[in-house]
Coordinates of C-alpha atoms in Angstrom, one line a residue:
M259 CA 2.2 20.7 0.1
T260 CA 5.1 18.3 0.4
H261 CA 5.2 15.9 3.3
P262 CA 8.5 14.0 3.3
E263 CA 7.9 10.6 4.7
L264 CA 9.8 9.0 7.5
N265 CA 9.4 5.3 7.9
L266 CA 10.3 2.9 10.5
L267 CA 10.8 -0.7 9.6
V268 CA 11.2 -3.5 12.1
E269 CA 12.8 -6.8 11.2
H270 CA 11.3 -9.8 13.1
G271 CA 13.6 -12.8 13.4
E272 CA 16.0 -14.7 15.6
H273 CA 19.8 -14.8 15.5
R274 CA 21.1 -18.2 16.5
H275 CA 24.8 -18.6 17.4
G276 CA 26.7 -21.0 15.1
V277 CA 24.0 -21.4 12.5
S278 CA 23.9 -20.2 8.9
R279 CA 21.6 -17.5 7.7
A280 CA 19.5 -20.2 5.9
A281 CA 18.7 -21.5 9.4
V282 CA 17.3 -18.2 10.7
H283 CA 13.7 -18.9 11.7
T284 CA 10.8 -16.6 11.1
R285 CA 8.8 -15.0 13.9
H286 CA 5.6 -13.1 13.3
G287 CA 5.1 -11.4 16.6
D288 CA 1.9 -12.8 18.2
G289 CA 1.5 -15.4 15.4
A290 CA -0.4 -13.1 13.1
A291 CA -0.2 -14.0 9.4
P292 CA 2.1 -11.7 7.2
T293 CA 0.4 -8.9 5.4
H294 CA 1.4 -6.7 2.4
H295 CA 3.7 -4.9 4.9
V296 CA 5.9 -8.0 5.1
D297 CA 8.6 -9.1 2.7
R298 CA 10.0 -12.6 3.1
R299 CA 13.6 -13.4 2.2
P300 CA 13.5 -16.5 0.0
E301 CA 16.8 -17.8 1.2
S302 CA 16.2 -17.6 5.0
G303 CA 12.5 -17.2 5.5
Q304 CA 13.3 -13.9 7.2
A305 CA 10.4 -11.5 7.5
V306 CA 10.6 -7.7 7.4
H307 CA 7.7 -5.8 8.9
A308 CA 7.3 -2.1 7.9
H309 CA 5.5 0.7 9.5
S310 CA 5.6 4.4 8.7
F311 CA 4.2 7.8 9.5
H312 CA 4.3 11.2 7.7
E313 CA 5.9 14.2 9.2
P314 CA 6.1 17.8 7.8
F315 CA 9.6 19.2 8.1
S316 CA 8.4 22.3 9.9
Q317 CA 6.6 20.4 12.7
S318 CA 7.6 18.1 15.4
V319 CA 6.9 14.4 15.2
G320 CA 3.2 14.1 16.0
Q321 CA 1.6 11.1 14.3
Q322 CA 2.0 7.6 15.7
P323 CA 2.6 4.7 13.4
H324 CA -0.3 2.3 13.1
G325 CA -0.1 -1.3 14.3
P326 CA 2.2 -3.1 16.6
M327 CA 5.9 -2.1 16.5
R328 CA 8.5 -4.3 18.0
G329 CA 12.3 -3.9 18.0
F330 CA 14.9 -6.5 18.2
R331 CA 16.2 -7.1 21.7
D332 CA 18.2 -10.0 23.0
G333 CA 19.6 -10.9 19.6
R334 CA 17.1 -9.0 17.5
A335 CA 17.7 -6.0 15.3
M336 CA 15.9 -2.8 14.2
C337 CA 16.3 -0.8 11.0
F338 CA 15.2 2.7 10.1
H339 CA 14.2 3.9 6.6
A340 CA 13.6 7.4 5.5
D341 CA 11.9 7.7 2.2
R342 CA 11.5 10.5 -0.4
V343 CA 13.9 13.0 1.1
D344 CA 14.1 15.7 -1.5
H345 CA 14.3 19.5 -2.0
R346 CA 10.8 20.2 -3.2
V347 CA 9.4 23.4 -1.8
G348 CA 6.2 23.4 0.2
A349 CA 4.5 25.1 3.1
A350 CA 5.8 22.4 5.4
S351 CA 9.4 22.7 4.3
I352 CA 12.5 24.1 5.9
G353 CA 13.1 27.2 3.9
E354 CA 14.0 26.0 0.4
I355 CA 15.2 22.6 1.6
D356 CA 18.3 23.2 -0.4
S357 CA 20.7 22.2 2.3
P358 CA 21.4 18.4 2.5
E359 CA 22.9 18.8 5.9
R360 CA 19.8 20.5 7.3
V361 CA 17.5 17.9 5.7
L362 CA 19.5 14.9 7.1
D363 CA 19.8 16.5 10.5
T364 CA 16.0 17.0 10.6
V365 CA 15.4 13.4 9.6
A366 CA 17.8 12.2 12.3
S367 CA 16.0 14.3 14.9
W368 CA 12.9 12.2 14.4
F369 CA 14.7 8.9 15.4
P370 CA 14.4 9.3 19.2
R371 CA 10.6 9.6 19.0
L372 CA 10.5 6.5 16.7
L373 CA 12.6 4.5 19.1
E374 CA 10.4 5.6 22.0
T375 CA 7.3 4.6 20.0
A376 CA 8.8 1.2 19.1
G377 CA 9.8 0.6 22.7
A378 CA 13.4 0.0 21.7
N379 CA 16.8 1.5 22.5
A380 CA 19.6 2.6 20.3
A381 CA 21.5 -0.6 20.7
A382 CA 18.8 -2.4 18.7
V383 CA 19.3 -0.3 15.6
C384 CA 21.5 -2.1 13.1
G385 CA 20.9 -0.3 9.9
I386 CA 19.4 2.9 8.2
G387 CA 18.1 2.9 4.7
L388 CA 17.5 6.1 2.7
S389 CA 15.8 6.4 -0.7
V390 CA 16.4 9.6 -2.8
P391 CA 14.9 10.8 -6.1
G392 CA 18.2 10.8 -8.0
P393 CA 21.0 8.6 -9.4
V394 CA 23.0 7.0 -6.6
D395 CA 26.5 5.7 -6.8
W396 CA 25.9 2.4 -4.9
T397 CA 29.5 2.0 -3.8
T398 CA 29.7 5.3 -2.0
G399 CA 26.0 6.0 -1.2
T400 CA 26.3 9.5 -2.8
V401 CA 23.9 11.1 -5.3
V402 CA 25.6 11.8 -8.6
Q403 CA 24.5 14.8 -10.7
P404 CA 20.8 14.6 -9.6
P405 CA 18.6 16.5 -12.0
I406 CA 16.1 17.7 -9.4
M407 CA 18.3 17.8 -6.2
P408 CA 20.5 20.9 -6.3
G409 CA 23.2 20.9 -3.7
W410 CA 23.2 17.1 -3.2
D411 CA 25.8 16.1 -5.9
R412 CA 28.5 14.0 -4.3
Y413 CA 27.3 15.0 -0.8
P414 CA 28.5 12.4 1.7
I415 CA 25.0 11.3 2.8
P416 CA 26.0 8.1 4.7
V417 CA 28.6 9.9 6.7
R418 CA 26.4 12.9 7.5
L419 CA 23.3 10.9 8.4
R420 CA 25.3 8.6 10.6
E421 CA 26.8 11.6 12.4
A422 CA 23.4 13.2 12.8
Y423 CA 21.9 10.0 14.1
A424 CA 24.6 9.6 16.7
H425 CA 24.1 13.3 17.7
H426 CA 20.4 13.0 18.2
V427 CA 20.0 9.5 19.6
R428 CA 21.5 8.9 23.1
G429 CA 23.6 5.7 23.1
A430 CA 23.6 5.4 19.3
S431 CA 26.4 3.6 17.6
D432 CA 28.6 5.8 15.5
D433 CA 29.2 3.1 12.9
V434 CA 25.6 2.0 12.1
P435 CA 25.4 1.2 8.4
V436 CA 23.6 3.8 6.3
L437 CA 22.6 2.5 2.9
V438 CA 21.3 4.8 0.1
D439 CA 19.6 4.0 -3.2
N440 CA 17.4 5.6 -5.8
D441 CA 13.7 5.5 -4.9
A442 CA 12.6 3.8 -8.1
N443 CA 15.2 1.1 -7.6
L444 CA 13.9 0.3 -4.1
M445 CA 10.3 0.4 -5.3
A446 CA 11.1 -2.0 -8.1
Y447 CA 13.0 -4.3 -5.8
A448 CA 10.1 -4.5 -3.3
E449 CA 7.4 -5.1 -6.0
Q450 CA 9.5 -7.8 -7.6
R451 CA 10.4 -9.6 -4.4
R452 CA 6.9 -9.4 -2.9
H453 CA 4.7 -10.0 -5.9
Y454 CA 6.7 -11.3 -8.9
P455 CA 9.6 -13.3 -7.4
D456 CA 9.7 -15.6 -10.5
C457 CA 10.1 -12.7 -12.9
A458 CA 13.7 -12.7 -14.2
A459 CA 13.5 -9.3 -15.8
F460 CA 11.3 -6.8 -14.0
L461 CA 10.7 -3.1 -14.8
L462 CA 9.0 -0.4 -12.6
V463 CA 8.2 3.1 -13.8
K464 CA 7.5 5.8 -11.2
V465 CA 5.6 8.8 -12.5
S466 CA 5.1 11.5 -9.8
T467 CA 6.9 14.9 -9.6
G468 CA 9.4 13.4 -12.0
I469 CA 9.8 10.1 -14.0
G470 CA 12.2 7.3 -13.2
A471 CA 12.5 3.6 -13.7
G472 CA 13.8 0.7 -11.6
V473 CA 15.1 -2.5 -13.1
V474 CA 15.5 -5.9 -11.4
V475 CA 17.3 -8.6 -13.4
G476 CA 18.0 -12.0 -12.0
G477 CA 16.5 -11.0 -8.6
E478 CA 19.0 -8.1 -8.2
P479 CA 18.6 -4.4 -8.9
Y480 CA 20.4 -3.3 -12.0
R481 CA 21.9 0.1 -11.4
G482 CA 24.4 0.5 -14.3
I483 CA 28.1 1.3 -13.8
D484 CA 27.5 4.3 -11.6
G485 CA 23.8 4.4 -10.6
G486 CA 22.5 6.0 -13.7
A487 CA 20.3 3.2 -15.0
G488 CA 16.6 3.9 -15.3
D489 CA 16.8 7.7 -15.5
I490 CA 14.3 7.8 -18.4
G491 CA 12.7 11.0 -17.3
H492 CA 15.5 12.9 -18.9
I493 CA 15.4 11.2 -22.3
R494 CA 14.8 14.1 -24.7
L495 CA 11.8 14.0 -27.1
H496 CA 12.4 15.2 -30.6
D497 CA 9.0 16.9 -30.9
R498 CA 9.0 19.0 -27.7
P499 CA 12.1 21.2 -27.9
G500 CA 10.5 24.1 -26.0
A501 CA 9.6 22.2 -22.9
L502 CA 11.9 23.3 -20.0
C503 CA 12.7 20.6 -17.5
M504 CA 13.6 21.0 -13.9
C505 CA 17.1 19.7 -14.8
G506 CA 17.6 22.8 -17.0
S507 CA 17.4 21.0 -20.3
Y508 CA 14.7 21.2 -22.9
G509 CA 12.5 18.5 -24.2
C510 CA 12.9 15.9 -21.4
L511 CA 10.1 13.3 -21.0
A512 CA 9.6 14.6 -17.4
A513 CA 9.0 18.1 -18.7
V514 CA 5.9 17.0 -20.7
A515 CA 4.6 13.8 -19.0
S516 CA 5.2 14.0 -15.3
G517 CA 2.8 14.9 -12.5
R518 CA 4.5 18.3 -12.2
S519 CA 4.0 18.9 -15.9
I520 CA 0.3 18.0 -15.8
A521 CA -0.1 20.3 -12.7
V522 CA 1.4 23.2 -14.7
Q523 CA -0.9 22.5 -17.6
L524 CA -4.0 22.2 -15.4
T525 CA -3.1 25.5 -13.7
D526 CA -2.7 27.2 -17.1
I527 CA -6.2 26.3 -18.1
G528 CA -7.7 27.6 -14.8
I529 CA -7.6 24.5 -12.6
P530 CA -5.2 25.4 -9.7
T531 CA -2.9 22.4 -9.2
S532 CA 0.4 22.6 -7.4
S533 CA 1.8 19.0 -7.4
G534 CA 1.5 15.5 -8.7
S535 CA -0.5 14.6 -5.6
D536 CA -3.0 17.3 -6.6
V537 CA -3.2 15.7 -10.0
R538 CA -3.9 12.4 -8.4
A539 CA -6.8 14.0 -6.4
H540 CA -8.2 15.4 -9.7
L541 CA -8.0 12.0 -11.3
A542 CA -9.7 10.3 -8.4
A543 CA -12.5 12.9 -8.7
G544 CA -12.8 12.2 -12.5
Q545 CA -11.8 15.7 -13.5
P546 CA -12.1 15.6 -17.3
D547 CA -9.0 17.7 -18.2
A548 CA -6.9 15.8 -15.7
V549 CA -8.0 12.5 -17.2
R550 CA -7.3 13.7 -20.7
L551 CA -3.8 15.0 -19.8
A552 CA -3.0 11.9 -17.9
R553 CA -3.8 9.7 -20.8
E554 CA -1.7 11.9 -23.2
A555 CA 1.1 11.7 -20.7
G556 CA 0.8 7.9 -20.6
Q557 CA 1.1 7.8 -24.4
Q558 CA 4.2 9.9 -24.3
V559 CA 5.8 7.7 -21.7
G560 CA 4.6 4.6 -23.6
E561 CA 6.5 5.8 -26.7
V562 CA 9.7 5.9 -24.7
L563 CA 9.0 2.6 -23.1
V564 CA 8.8 0.9 -26.5
T565 CA 12.6 1.2 -26.7
V566 CA 13.1 0.3 -23.0
V567 CA 10.9 -2.8 -23.2
T568 CA 12.5 -3.9 -26.5
L569 CA 15.9 -3.7 -24.9
L570 CA 15.1 -5.3 -21.6
N571 CA 12.4 -7.8 -22.7
P572 CA 10.8 -7.7 -19.1
G573 CA 8.1 -10.1 -18.0
V574 CA 6.4 -7.4 -15.9
L575 CA 6.0 -3.6 -16.2
V576 CA 4.6 -2.0 -13.1
I577 CA 3.4 1.7 -13.2
S578 CA 3.7 3.5 -9.9
G579 CA 3.4 7.0 -8.5
D580 CA 0.8 9.7 -8.5
L581 CA -0.3 9.1 -12.1
A582 CA -0.6 5.3 -11.7
G583 CA -4.3 5.1 -12.6
N584 CA -6.5 3.9 -15.5
P585 CA -6.1 7.0 -17.8
F586 CA -2.3 7.0 -17.6
V587 CA -1.9 3.2 -17.9
T588 CA -4.3 3.1 -20.8
G589 CA -2.1 5.6 -22.6
V590 CA 1.0 3.6 -21.9
R591 CA -0.6 0.4 -23.2
E592 CA -1.9 2.1 -26.4
L593 CA 1.5 3.2 -27.5
L594 CA 3.5 0.3 -26.2
Y595 CA 1.4 -2.4 -27.9
Q596 CA 1.0 -0.3 -31.0
R597 CA 4.7 0.4 -31.6
A598 CA 6.5 -2.5 -30.1
M599 CA 7.0 -5.8 -31.9
P600 CA 4.4 -8.4 -31.0
R601 CA 7.2 -10.8 -29.9
T602 CA 8.4 -8.2 -27.4
T603 CA 5.1 -7.8 -25.6
A604 CA 3.6 -11.3 -26.1
H605 CA 4.5 -12.3 -22.5
L606 CA 4.5 -8.8 -20.9
T607 CA 2.2 -8.0 -18.0
V608 CA 1.5 -4.3 -17.5
A609 CA 0.1 -3.6 -14.0
T610 CA -0.1 -0.9 -11.4
S611 CA 1.8 -1.0 -8.1
Q612 CA 0.3 -3.3 -5.4
L613 CA 2.5 -1.9 -2.6
G614 CA 1.7 1.7 -3.3
E615 CA 3.5 4.1 -0.9
Q616 CA 4.9 1.2 1.1
A617 CA 7.1 0.1 -1.9
G618 CA 10.0 2.3 -1.1
L619 CA 9.9 1.3 2.6
I620 CA 9.8 -2.4 1.9
G621 CA 12.5 -2.0 -0.7
A622 CA 14.8 -0.3 1.7
A623 CA 14.0 -2.9 4.3
V624 CA 15.2 -5.6 2.0
M625 CA 18.3 -3.6 1.0
V626 CA 19.3 -3.2 4.7
V627 CA 18.5 -6.8 5.6
E628 CA 20.4 -8.1 2.5
H629 CA 23.4 -6.1 3.7
L630 CA 23.2 -7.4 7.2
Y631 CA 22.9 -11.0 6.0
A632 CA 25.6 -10.8 3.4
P633 CA 28.1 -13.7 4.2
G634 CA 30.8 -11.4 5.6
Q635 CA 28.4 -9.2 7.6
A636 CA 26.5 -12.2 9.0
D637 CA 29.7 -14.0 10.1
A638 CA 31.0 -10.8 11.8
R639 CA 27.7 -10.2 13.6
L640 CA 27.5 -13.9 14.8
A641 CA 31.1 -13.8 16.0
A642 CA 30.5 -10.5 17.9
A643 CA 27.3 -12.0 19.4
T644 CA 29.2 -15.2 20.4
R645 CA 31.9 -13.2 22.1
S646 CA 29.4 -11.1 24.1
S647 CA 27.4 -14.1 25.2

């Protein structure tokens, strides 16, 4: 069963008239120390606090976020982030979830409850971040030829989500920024900023329903010329020509080494498995066939990563997603260190995600905050605040 995740992130800080963004001071609520839910901006000391809850599409919002949630009032700001909005079919989905408009409208319909829970009003919301499992043209916020998101190609996500948000939230601004990026990019950005800030070339590989990679070079996400960087799940393998991928091609890496692929293989041998999350449960229970297939999948991904690592020469490779456990990572290491030149891997750290399911949330938080504090945006906000004071 697929449960798309809606997350709320709250940025704690203080805007001061007439000061640069480097002078913005950090505030941690009641003085509590930051946890792994916090990402600190190196330039300003700004902190981003993230909270989330899971909500099936077919049900109304029912779960409450854990922990204190405070919005920005009197010069503060609040941001929303919706993560993993996709078209996968599950018992909790809206029909086939093949209509972007319906998906985004449903996501926007959750915002009033989130605002109520946070004790904030619509005027406090200054940004919405959305992560999607497909290539994103960063300049327009649209998905471009997504292999596993039929109906989303070039759909005007920022415009439609902004309209839906204004429709569902009383008093909402009709020009709130909506930023969209690929999920692996945002996960990579969060992991690098939070745990490896000194790593100049960072690589994250997410292996769940599909396979994708996020790259951070020089502290910034590398997206390529039109958002296609990191789409390694659709590299075709020469020895698996009969493996049909969700994208319609044959022989893709994702068709033989993703969580979805392992789920199909387990079901074929009499172990009912419907998704990558089910595979994760089997791995946690030590199911022998799941462990074997996960290690083989890791070897297949590792073979592709030999080329990727040789090209990028990263200092850190993080494995994330449903398969990010010992069997899969062992398989990756086996092939990577066996096939790559020693010089390429001499200073390479291979690790699993430390942020887990919060990575996309924190990455989107940083994305929105960076947008808000870009020189032009920050100056405009400070000027507007000065005029209204």
